[in-house]
Coordinates of C-alpha atoms in Angstrom, one line a residue:
Chain A
M1 CA -0.1 24.5 -31.6
N2 CA 2.3 23.3 -34.5
R3 CA 2.9 19.8 -32.4
L4 CA -1.4 19.6 -32.1
L5 CA -1.5 19.7 -36.0
T6 CA 0.7 16.7 -36.2
W7 CA -1.1 14.9 -33.5
F8 CA -3.8 15.2 -34.9
E9 CA -2.9 14.2 -38.2
H10 CA -1.1 11.6 -36.8
I11 CA -4.5 9.8 -34.7
F12 CA -6.4 10.6 -38.0
S13 CA -4.2 9.3 -40.6
D14 CA -4.9 5.6 -39.2
K15 CA -8.4 4.0 -37.9
A16 CA -7.0 1.5 -35.6
M17 CA -4.9 4.5 -34.0
M18 CA -7.6 6.6 -33.3
Q19 CA -9.7 4.2 -32.0
E20 CA -6.8 3.4 -29.5
R21 CA -6.2 7.3 -29.2
I22 CA -9.8 7.9 -28.1
I23 CA -9.9 4.8 -26.2
K24 CA -7.1 5.8 -24.0
L25 CA -8.2 9.2 -23.7
F26 CA -11.4 8.5 -22.6
L27 CA -9.8 5.8 -19.5
M28 CA -7.7 8.9 -19.2
L29 CA -10.5 11.0 -18.2
C30 CA -12.7 9.0 -16.5
S31 CA -9.4 8.1 -13.9
L32 CA -9.2 12.6 -13.8
L33 CA -12.4 12.7 -12.2
T34 CA -11.0 10.9 -9.3
V35 CA -8.6 14.1 -8.9
L36 CA -11.4 16.1 -9.4
V37 CA -13.3 14.2 -6.5
T38 CA -10.6 15.3 -4.3
L39 CA -10.5 18.7 -5.0
G40 CA -14.4 19.0 -5.4
I41 CA -14.1 17.6 -1.6
I42 CA -11.4 20.6 -0.6
A43 CA -13.0 23.4 -2.5
V44 CA -16.1 23.0 -0.6
L45 CA -14.3 22.1 2.8
A46 CA -12.7 25.7 2.1
V47 CA -15.0 27.9 0.7
D48 CA -17.3 26.9 3.5
T49 CA -14.6 26.8 6.3
F50 CA -13.8 30.4 5.2
R51 CA -17.1 31.8 5.1
F52 CA -17.6 30.3 8.5
F53 CA -14.0 32.0 10.2
Q54 CA -15.4 35.4 8.5
V55 CA -17.8 35.2 11.3
V56 CA -16.3 32.9 14.1
S57 CA -13.2 33.9 15.5
I58 CA -10.2 31.7 14.8
I59 CA -9.2 32.2 18.2
D60 CA -12.2 31.3 19.7
F61 CA -12.2 28.0 17.2
F62 CA -9.5 26.6 18.9
T63 CA -9.7 27.8 22.4
D64 CA -13.4 28.4 23.6
T65 CA -14.4 24.8 25.5
Q66 CA -18.0 25.1 24.6
W67 CA -19.6 24.0 21.5
T68 CA -23.2 25.1 21.3
P69 CA -24.2 26.4 17.6
L70 CA -27.6 25.4 18.2
F71 CA -28.5 26.6 21.4
E72 CA -29.6 30.4 22.1
D73 CA -26.0 31.5 23.3
K74 CA -23.8 30.4 20.5
H75 CA -20.5 28.9 21.4
F76 CA -17.7 27.7 18.6
G77 CA -14.8 26.1 20.6
I78 CA -13.9 22.6 18.7
L79 CA -12.4 21.3 21.5
P80 CA -15.4 19.5 23.1
L81 CA -16.1 17.8 20.0
L82 CA -12.2 16.4 19.2
T83 CA -12.0 15.5 22.7
G84 CA -15.1 13.4 22.1
T85 CA -13.8 12.0 19.0
L86 CA -10.4 11.2 20.6
L87 CA -12.1 9.6 23.8
T88 CA -14.3 7.3 21.5
S89 CA -11.6 6.4 18.7
F90 CA -9.0 6.1 22.1
I91 CA -11.1 3.4 23.7
A92 CA -11.6 2.0 20.2
I93 CA -8.0 1.4 19.4
I94 CA -6.6 0.5 22.5
I95 CA -9.5 -2.9 22.2
A96 CA -8.9 -3.4 18.2
V97 CA -5.1 -2.6 18.4
P98 CA -3.9 -5.5 21.2
M99 CA -6.6 -8.3 20.0
G100 CA -6.3 -7.4 16.4
L101 CA -2.7 -8.0 16.4
T102 CA -2.5 -10.9 19.1
I103 CA -5.1 -12.9 16.4
A104 CA -3.0 -11.9 13.6
V105 CA 0.1 -13.4 15.2
Y106 CA -1.6 -16.5 16.2
L107 CA -2.8 -17.1 12.9
N108 CA 0.5 -16.8 11.1
E109 CA 2.4 -18.2 13.8
Y110 CA 0.8 -20.6 15.7
A111 CA -2.5 -22.1 14.0
P112 CA -3.3 -24.7 11.7
K113 CA -4.1 -23.8 8.2
Q114 CA -7.6 -25.7 8.3
F115 CA -8.2 -23.3 11.4
T116 CA -7.4 -19.7 9.8
R117 CA -9.5 -20.9 7.0
V118 CA -12.6 -21.4 8.9
I119 CA -12.1 -18.5 11.5
K120 CA -10.1 -15.7 9.1
P121 CA -14.1 -15.3 7.3
L122 CA -15.8 -15.7 9.9
L123 CA -13.9 -12.7 11.8
E124 CA -14.2 -11.0 8.3
I125 CA -18.0 -11.1 8.7
L126 CA -17.5 -8.6 11.2
A127 CA -16.2 -6.0 8.9
A128 CA -19.1 -6.7 6.6
I129 CA -21.9 -5.5 9.0
P130 CA -23.0 -2.1 8.4
T131 CA -22.2 0.2 10.9
V132 CA -25.7 1.4 11.8
V133 CA -26.5 -2.5 13.0
Y134 CA -23.3 -2.0 15.6
G135 CA -25.0 1.3 16.6
F136 CA -28.3 -0.1 17.2
F137 CA -25.8 -3.1 19.0
A138 CA -24.2 -0.8 21.4
L139 CA -26.9 1.2 22.2
L140 CA -29.4 -1.4 22.8
V141 CA -26.9 -4.8 24.2
V142 CA -23.7 -3.3 25.2
T143 CA -25.0 -0.2 27.0
P144 CA -27.4 -2.4 29.2
L145 CA -25.0 -5.0 29.7
L146 CA -22.6 -2.5 31.0
Q147 CA -24.9 -0.9 33.2
K148 CA -25.2 -4.1 35.2
I149 CA -21.4 -4.1 35.8
I150 CA -20.9 0.0 36.2
P151 CA -24.0 1.4 38.5
G152 CA -25.1 4.6 37.0
L153 CA -23.8 4.2 33.8
G154 CA -26.0 6.6 31.7
G155 CA -28.2 5.5 28.8
F156 CA -25.5 7.3 25.9
N157 CA -22.1 6.9 27.0
A158 CA -18.5 7.0 25.0
L159 CA -17.6 3.6 26.6
S160 CA -19.9 1.3 25.0
A161 CA -19.4 2.9 21.3
G162 CA -15.8 2.8 21.6
L163 CA -16.0 -0.7 22.8
V164 CA -18.3 -1.8 20.1
M165 CA -16.1 0.2 17.5
G166 CA -12.9 -1.7 18.6
I167 CA -14.7 -4.6 17.7
M168 CA -15.7 -3.4 14.1
I169 CA -12.5 -2.0 13.3
M170 CA -10.3 -5.1 15.2
P171 CA -10.5 -7.3 11.6
Y172 CA -9.2 -4.2 9.5
I173 CA -5.9 -4.9 12.1
T174 CA -6.1 -8.3 11.9
S175 CA -5.9 -8.5 7.9
L176 CA -3.2 -5.9 7.4
S177 CA -1.0 -7.4 10.1
E178 CA -1.3 -10.7 8.5
D179 CA -0.1 -9.7 5.2
A180 CA 2.7 -7.9 6.8
L181 CA 3.6 -10.8 8.9
R182 CA 3.2 -13.0 5.8
A183 CA 5.8 -10.8 3.7
V184 CA 8.8 -11.6 6.4
P185 CA 10.6 -14.6 4.5
G186 CA 10.5 -18.2 6.1
S187 CA 14.1 -17.9 6.7
L188 CA 14.0 -15.2 9.3
R189 CA 11.7 -17.9 11.4
E190 CA 13.6 -20.6 10.6
A191 CA 16.9 -19.3 11.6
A192 CA 15.2 -18.4 15.1
Y193 CA 13.5 -21.6 15.5
G194 CA 17.6 -23.4 14.9
M195 CA 18.5 -20.7 17.8
G196 CA 16.5 -22.6 20.0
S197 CA 14.0 -20.1 20.3
T198 CA 10.1 -20.7 21.3
R199 CA 7.1 -19.8 18.7
L200 CA 6.4 -16.7 21.1
Q201 CA 10.1 -15.7 20.8
T202 CA 10.3 -16.2 17.0
A203 CA 6.8 -14.3 16.8
F204 CA 7.6 -11.5 19.2
R205 CA 11.2 -10.8 18.7
V206 CA 12.0 -11.5 15.0
M207 CA 8.6 -11.9 13.2
I208 CA 6.9 -8.7 14.4
P209 CA 10.0 -6.5 14.7
A210 CA 10.6 -7.6 11.1
A211 CA 6.7 -6.8 10.0
S212 CA 6.8 -3.3 12.1
S213 CA 6.1 -0.8 9.0
G214 CA 3.0 -2.9 8.1
I215 CA 1.8 -3.4 11.1
M216 CA 2.3 0.2 12.6
V217 CA 0.4 1.4 8.5
S218 CA -2.7 -1.2 9.9
V219 CA -2.9 1.0 13.4
I220 CA -2.7 4.6 11.7
L221 CA -5.4 3.2 9.1
A222 CA -7.4 1.5 12.3
I223 CA -6.8 4.8 14.0
S224 CA -8.1 6.9 10.8
R225 CA -11.2 4.5 10.7
A226 CA -12.3 5.2 14.5
I227 CA -12.3 9.1 13.8
G228 CA -14.2 9.0 10.7
E229 CA -16.7 6.3 11.7
T230 CA -20.3 8.0 12.4
M231 CA -23.3 6.4 13.1
I232 CA -22.3 4.3 16.2
V233 CA -20.9 6.8 18.1
A234 CA -24.3 9.2 16.7
I235 CA -26.4 6.4 18.2
A236 CA -24.5 5.2 21.4
A237 CA -22.7 8.1 22.6
G238 CA -24.9 10.8 22.4
Q239 CA -25.1 14.4 21.2
Q240 CA -24.5 16.6 24.1
A241 CA -20.6 18.4 23.1
R242 CA -18.9 18.2 26.6
L243 CA -15.4 18.6 27.1
T244 CA -14.2 15.2 29.3
L245 CA -12.3 12.5 29.3
N246 CA -14.6 10.4 31.1
P247 CA -15.4 7.4 29.0
A248 CA -18.7 6.9 30.9
S249 CA -20.0 10.2 29.6
S250 CA -21.5 11.0 26.7
V251 CA -20.1 13.0 24.3
E252 CA -20.2 13.9 21.0
T253 CA -17.9 13.4 17.8
I254 CA -17.4 16.0 14.9
T255 CA -19.0 13.2 12.8
T256 CA -22.2 13.1 15.2
Y257 CA -22.2 16.9 15.0
I258 CA -22.7 17.1 11.4
V259 CA -25.2 14.2 11.6
Q260 CA -26.8 16.4 14.3
V261 CA -27.2 19.4 12.0
S262 CA -28.2 17.3 8.6
M263 CA -31.2 15.9 10.6
G264 CA -32.7 19.0 11.7
D265 CA -33.8 21.9 10.0
V266 CA -31.3 24.3 10.0
P267 CA -31.4 27.6 7.6
R268 CA -29.1 27.0 4.4
D269 CA -26.7 30.2 5.2
S270 CA -27.1 30.0 8.6
I271 CA -23.7 30.1 10.7
E272 CA -25.5 26.7 12.2
Y273 CA -24.8 24.8 8.9
K274 CA -21.5 26.7 7.9
S275 CA -20.4 25.1 11.3
I276 CA -20.4 21.7 9.6
F277 CA -18.2 22.3 7.0
A278 CA -15.5 23.9 9.5
A279 CA -16.1 20.4 11.8
G280 CA -15.9 19.0 8.1
M281 CA -12.7 20.4 7.9
A282 CA -11.3 19.4 10.8
L283 CA -11.8 15.8 10.1
F284 CA -11.1 15.8 7.1
V285 CA -7.1 17.5 7.8
F286 CA -7.3 14.4 10.6
T287 CA -7.5 11.8 8.7
F288 CA -5.7 13.2 5.4
I289 CA -2.8 13.4 8.0
L290 CA -2.7 9.8 9.3
N291 CA -3.9 8.5 6.1
N292 CA -0.3 10.2 4.3
I293 CA 1.6 9.5 7.3
S294 CA 0.8 5.5 6.6
F295 CA 1.7 5.8 2.8
W296 CA 5.1 7.4 3.5
I297 CA 5.6 4.1 6.1
K298 CA 4.5 2.1 3.4
R299 CA 7.1 3.7 0.7
R300 CA 10.2 4.3 2.8
I301 CA 10.5 1.4 5.1
G302 CA 7.6 -0.7 3.9
N303 CA 9.0 -2.9 1.0
K304 CA 11.8 -4.2 2.8
Y305 CA 11.2 -7.6 2.4
E306 CA 8.6 -7.2 -0.6
Chain B
M1 CA 16.4 -26.1 32.1
N2 CA 14.1 -24.2 34.5
K3 CA 13.8 -21.2 31.6
Q4 CA 13.2 -23.1 29.2
R5 CA 9.9 -24.3 30.9
T6 CA 8.6 -20.7 31.4
H7 CA 9.3 -19.4 28.2
Q8 CA 7.3 -23.0 27.2
R9 CA 4.5 -21.5 29.7
K10 CA 4.6 -17.6 28.6
D11 CA 4.3 -19.7 24.7
T12 CA 1.3 -21.8 25.8
A13 CA -0.4 -18.7 27.6
F14 CA -0.1 -16.7 24.7
R15 CA -2.3 -19.5 22.7
Y16 CA -5.0 -19.3 25.3
L17 CA -4.8 -15.5 25.3
A18 CA -5.0 -15.1 21.2
L19 CA -7.9 -18.1 21.3
A20 CA -9.6 -16.0 24.0
C21 CA -9.4 -13.1 21.6
T22 CA -10.5 -15.1 18.5
G23 CA -13.4 -16.3 20.9
L24 CA -14.3 -13.2 21.9
G25 CA -14.9 -11.5 18.3
L26 CA -16.9 -14.3 17.1
L27 CA -18.9 -14.4 20.5
V28 CA -19.7 -10.1 19.9
L29 CA -21.0 -11.7 16.4
A30 CA -23.1 -14.8 17.8
L31 CA -24.3 -12.2 20.3
L32 CA -25.0 -9.2 17.4
L33 CA -26.7 -11.6 15.7
Y34 CA -28.8 -13.2 18.5
D35 CA -30.3 -10.5 20.0
I36 CA -31.3 -9.0 16.4
F37 CA -32.8 -12.3 15.4
A38 CA -34.4 -12.5 19.1
R39 CA -35.9 -8.9 18.9
G40 CA -36.9 -8.5 15.7
S41 CA -37.8 -12.2 13.7
G42 CA -41.2 -11.7 15.3
R43 CA -42.0 -8.7 13.8
L44 CA -40.8 -10.0 10.5
S45 CA -43.7 -10.3 8.1
W46 CA -45.1 -10.1 4.4
D47 CA -46.7 -6.9 5.7
F48 CA -43.6 -5.4 7.1
I49 CA -42.0 -5.3 3.9
T50 CA -45.3 -4.1 1.7
H51 CA -46.7 -1.2 4.2
L52 CA -45.8 2.6 4.2
P53 CA -44.3 4.4 7.3
S54 CA -46.3 5.1 10.4
R55 CA -46.3 6.8 13.3
F56 CA -47.3 3.7 14.9
P57 CA -44.6 1.0 15.3
E58 CA -47.2 -2.0 14.8
K59 CA -48.3 -0.5 11.6
A60 CA -45.2 0.6 10.0
G61 CA -43.3 -1.0 7.0
I62 CA -40.2 -0.7 5.0
L63 CA -41.3 -0.4 1.5
T64 CA -40.4 3.3 1.1
A65 CA -37.3 2.5 2.3
L66 CA -36.8 -1.0 0.2
A67 CA -37.8 0.7 -2.9
G68 CA -35.7 4.0 -2.1
M69 CA -32.7 1.6 -1.5
V70 CA -33.0 -0.1 -4.6
S71 CA -33.3 3.0 -6.8
V72 CA -30.0 4.5 -5.1
M73 CA -28.2 1.0 -5.8
V74 CA -29.1 1.1 -9.6
L75 CA -28.2 4.1 -10.2
T76 CA -24.7 4.0 -8.1
M77 CA -23.8 0.8 -10.5
I78 CA -24.5 2.6 -13.3
F79 CA -22.4 5.7 -12.5
A80 CA -19.2 4.0 -10.2
F81 CA -18.8 0.8 -12.5
P82 CA -17.7 2.1 -15.5
V83 CA -15.7 4.8 -14.1
G84 CA -14.2 2.7 -11.7
I85 CA -13.2 -0.1 -14.3
A86 CA -12.0 2.7 -16.5
T87 CA -9.9 4.1 -14.0
G88 CA -8.4 0.8 -13.1
I89 CA -7.6 -0.2 -16.4
Y90 CA -5.8 3.0 -17.3
L91 CA -3.9 2.8 -14.2
E92 CA -2.8 -0.7 -14.4
E93 CA -2.4 -0.9 -18.4
Y94 CA -1.3 2.3 -19.9
G95 CA -0.3 4.5 -16.9
T96 CA 2.1 2.6 -14.6
R97 CA 5.1 4.7 -15.4
N98 CA 4.6 8.1 -15.8
R99 CA 4.4 10.8 -13.1
F100 CA 0.6 11.4 -13.8
A101 CA -0.1 8.0 -12.9
R102 CA 2.0 8.2 -9.5
I103 CA -0.5 11.2 -8.5
L104 CA -3.6 9.3 -9.2
E105 CA -2.3 5.8 -7.6
I106 CA -1.8 8.5 -4.4
N107 CA -4.9 10.7 -4.5
I108 CA -6.7 7.0 -5.2
A109 CA -5.4 5.7 -1.7
N110 CA -6.1 9.1 -0.1
L111 CA -9.7 9.3 -1.5
A112 CA -10.6 5.4 0.3
G113 CA -9.5 6.8 3.7
V114 CA -11.7 9.7 3.0
P115 CA -14.6 9.4 6.0
S116 CA -17.4 8.7 4.4
I117 CA -19.1 11.4 6.0
I118 CA -17.3 14.1 4.1
Y119 CA -18.8 12.3 1.1
G120 CA -22.0 13.4 2.0
I121 CA -21.0 17.2 2.8
L122 CA -19.1 16.7 -1.0
G123 CA -22.7 15.6 -2.3
L124 CA -24.8 18.2 -0.5
E125 CA -22.3 21.2 -2.1
I126 CA -22.3 19.7 -5.4
F127 CA -25.1 17.9 -6.2
V128 CA -27.9 18.7 -3.9
R129 CA -27.1 22.6 -4.1
F130 CA -25.0 23.4 -7.1
C131 CA -26.4 21.1 -9.5
R132 CA -29.9 22.0 -7.7
L133 CA -30.8 18.1 -7.9
G134 CA -32.3 18.9 -4.1
N135 CA -32.5 15.7 -1.7
S136 CA -33.1 13.6 -4.8
I137 CA -32.3 10.0 -5.4
L138 CA -30.4 11.0 -7.9
A139 CA -28.2 13.3 -5.7
G140 CA -27.8 10.3 -3.7
A141 CA -26.7 8.1 -6.0
L142 CA -24.3 10.2 -7.1
T143 CA -22.9 10.5 -3.7
L144 CA -22.6 7.0 -2.7
A145 CA -20.9 6.5 -6.4
L146 CA -18.4 8.6 -5.3
L147 CA -18.3 7.1 -2.1
I148 CA -17.2 3.3 -3.5
L149 CA -15.2 4.4 -7.0
P150 CA -11.8 4.2 -4.7
V151 CA -13.0 0.5 -3.6
I152 CA -13.9 -0.3 -7.2
V153 CA -10.4 1.0 -8.7
V154 CA -8.3 -0.6 -6.2
S155 CA -10.1 -4.0 -6.8
T156 CA -10.2 -3.8 -10.9
R157 CA -6.3 -3.0 -10.5
E158 CA -6.1 -6.3 -8.4
A159 CA -8.0 -8.3 -10.7
I160 CA -5.7 -7.4 -13.5
R161 CA -2.4 -7.5 -12.5
A162 CA -3.4 -11.1 -11.9
V163 CA -3.8 -11.4 -15.2
P164 CA -0.2 -13.3 -16.3
R165 CA 2.1 -11.2 -18.2
S166 CA 2.5 -13.9 -21.1
F167 CA -1.3 -13.6 -21.8
R168 CA -0.4 -10.2 -23.1
E169 CA 2.9 -11.1 -25.0
G170 CA 0.7 -13.3 -26.6
S171 CA -1.7 -11.1 -27.8
L172 CA 0.4 -8.2 -28.5
A173 CA 2.9 -10.7 -30.9
M174 CA -0.2 -11.7 -32.7
G175 CA -0.5 -8.2 -33.8
A176 CA -3.4 -7.1 -31.7
T177 CA -3.2 -3.5 -30.8
Q178 CA -3.0 -2.6 -26.8
W179 CA -6.5 -2.1 -26.3
Q180 CA -7.7 -5.7 -28.3
T181 CA -5.3 -6.8 -25.8
I182 CA -6.9 -5.8 -23.0
W183 CA -10.5 -6.1 -24.5
N184 CA -10.1 -9.7 -25.7
V185 CA -7.5 -11.0 -23.6
V186 CA -7.1 -9.1 -20.2
L187 CA -10.4 -8.5 -19.0
P188 CA -12.1 -11.7 -19.9
S189 CA -9.2 -13.0 -18.1
A190 CA -10.1 -10.6 -15.0
F191 CA -13.5 -10.8 -14.7
G192 CA -14.3 -12.8 -12.2
G193 CA -12.2 -10.8 -10.0
I194 CA -13.4 -7.3 -11.1
I195 CA -17.3 -8.8 -10.6
T196 CA -16.4 -9.7 -6.9
G197 CA -14.8 -6.4 -6.2
L198 CA -17.8 -4.9 -7.6
I199 CA -20.2 -6.9 -5.5
L200 CA -18.5 -6.0 -2.3
A201 CA -18.2 -2.3 -3.2
I202 CA -21.8 -2.5 -3.8
S203 CA -23.0 -4.2 -0.3
R204 CA -20.8 -1.2 0.7
A205 CA -23.0 1.6 -0.3
I206 CA -26.0 -0.9 0.8
G207 CA -25.3 -0.3 4.1
E208 CA -23.8 3.5 4.4
T209 CA -25.7 5.8 6.2
A210 CA -24.3 9.1 7.5
P211 CA -23.3 10.2 3.9
L212 CA -26.9 9.6 2.6
I213 CA -28.4 11.6 5.8
V214 CA -26.1 14.8 4.8
V215 CA -27.5 14.5 1.5
G216 CA -30.7 14.8 2.6
A217 CA -32.0 11.3 2.8
L218 CA -35.7 11.9 4.4
V219 CA -36.7 10.2 7.6
Y220 CA -39.9 9.8 6.6
V221 CA -41.0 9.1 3.1
P222 CA -45.0 8.1 2.9
F223 CA -45.0 7.2 -1.1
I224 CA -42.6 5.1 -2.9
P225 CA -40.4 7.5 -5.4
E226 CA -41.7 7.2 -9.0
G227 CA -38.3 8.9 -10.7
P228 CA -34.9 9.9 -9.7
L229 CA -36.2 13.3 -9.2
D230 CA -37.8 12.1 -6.3
Q231 CA -37.4 12.4 -2.4
F232 CA -36.1 9.2 -1.0
T233 CA -35.1 6.9 2.3
V234 CA -33.3 3.6 2.4
L235 CA -33.3 1.3 4.6
P236 CA -30.2 2.0 6.9
V237 CA -31.5 5.7 7.5
Q238 CA -35.1 4.3 8.5
I239 CA -33.3 1.9 11.2
F240 CA -31.6 4.8 12.2
N241 CA -34.6 7.0 12.4
W242 CA -36.4 3.8 14.3
I243 CA -33.5 3.5 17.1
S244 CA -33.4 7.2 17.7
R245 CA -37.0 6.6 18.8
P246 CA -38.1 6.3 22.3
Q247 CA -40.8 3.9 22.0
A248 CA -39.7 0.5 22.4
G249 CA -41.8 -0.9 19.3
F250 CA -39.6 1.1 17.2
A251 CA -36.8 -0.8 18.7
T252 CA -37.9 -4.2 17.9
N253 CA -39.0 -2.3 14.0
A254 CA -35.3 -1.6 13.8
A255 CA -34.4 -5.0 14.2
A256 CA -36.6 -6.4 12.1
A257 CA -35.2 -4.2 9.4
I258 CA -31.7 -5.0 10.4
I259 CA -32.7 -8.7 9.9
V260 CA -33.6 -7.7 6.3
L261 CA -30.4 -5.0 5.4
L262 CA -28.3 -8.2 6.8
T263 CA -29.8 -10.1 4.7
F264 CA -28.7 -8.3 1.8
T265 CA -25.3 -7.8 3.2
F266 CA -24.5 -11.7 3.1
V267 CA -26.1 -12.2 0.7
L268 CA -24.0 -10.5 -1.6
N269 CA -20.6 -10.9 0.6
G270 CA -21.5 -14.3 0.1
I271 CA -21.4 -14.5 -3.6
A272 CA -18.7 -12.4 -3.6
V273 CA -16.7 -14.6 -1.4
Y274 CA -17.7 -17.7 -3.9
L275 CA -16.8 -16.2 -7.0
R276 CA -13.4 -14.7 -5.7
H277 CA -12.4 -18.4 -4.3
K278 CA -13.7 -19.8 -8.1
W279 CA -12.2 -17.4 -10.0
Y280 CA -8.6 -17.9 -7.8
K281 CA -8.8 -21.3 -8.8
K282 CA -9.1 -20.6 -12.6
V283 CA -6.5 -18.0 -12.6
K284 CA -3.6 -20.4 -10.5
H285 CA -4.4 -23.3 -13.2

């Protein structure tokens, strides 16, 4: 109390000082708001997830193989939504990581500066396009193309959504991996050349291992994005929860389910409504863990060369 | 000697592979843009922009979606810009060393990684239900403001960090207080970078669909919103709705609406790239 009083006396004693303090306090309160957002997210998800689990057994939630909250015969097994999410994300990642990394290595180790200066902004356009546009593209362009190659492929399928998502995520991997590669000191590259390595050997045996933590971070962040991506899968992958790992099948992801319930007329206090919070919690926990692994890597091993 | 040749061959092969990957990325971009223009450009007309939505694809327009989008964006900017910039200033100029700042930093990095649909759930519970704002423009704008906050904080910090230390030291040595230094010296120098970040943030908000669907942006709004508490729809939600319908006419409408949406996105991004280029040149000299 005493300290508080002296603090007040102190700040009111000088006009300029007071102004400084008030501004600093205001800035601090603004930044405090960002903490409130995080706490808000956790609180909102936790409260309704708790209410959800008062009705649905937590064991059923993790072991039941059906997710049918919107049907007469209700089942609340998250597994079909999880496999749907993992399947589309997996397809996206096996497209995005090799392509993104190859381009990053090429731009950093091979390409003339002029080429990089033109190509990079063009590729970054891919990252600026709204996801609903990619959904349109997946459903009306990529799926019909795939149907010509794979006869009998349904109008909604995990493959098309995953492929398009991969293209969307690729520029992130390119851009983050390129930053990591650029942070490696030139002396390492020169040493490799000096030993008679080709550019390919330099890239894969020296540069990539040296930049590995940054590249790992880019891959983890890409996975996290793929898991949280909504519109592409909601439009092109279908809205039927199915426990399958078949890429030609239509699947429902966690995010799609949340959209599906939001579009419909679900009463506020029903179990269907609460189920989006349980699904949202699963999604949040997933991405939270992935993001924090990437921060951890960045902190522990990241600044080796920076 | 033979070994060297295989290595060189591998080297060349990788170059072709990389060029193929780059080409594929650009090809997809070209195909996407071409398809949308081929489908939608014929539908695009003044009528399409000024008509209300309709059950008949050839009569439907995007007026309410455009009006909703502009209202939501204006409010989002009003909420997100001051708070985001203030947080960026605090983290970069005041709190770089203490524990509180470190927690804030990790927190913002985490927020940047939260999927956008989770922000929708937050907005639904806090703004729509708890604050009783309903499925209103205000609720949508507040939700999007929280979503782009981390983007603004990060870009503001980067812009402020690029201001040379000597500028601050010069000002402080002249007897200016810390805030006077920030206001008169740091912010003017960082201005270009901060504005670039703001434009990119708003360009991201314009394309967001999922969080607004969750807070209840309607798919059919037959009137132009008049106040912040009115119900609304935005262009991406309208596009999503049209894609979901079976009639072919609506796919054409969706393509035409996408052309309008992409125009917004590309113009904003173009301005941002131009400003960044100009600003970097200035900072370097």
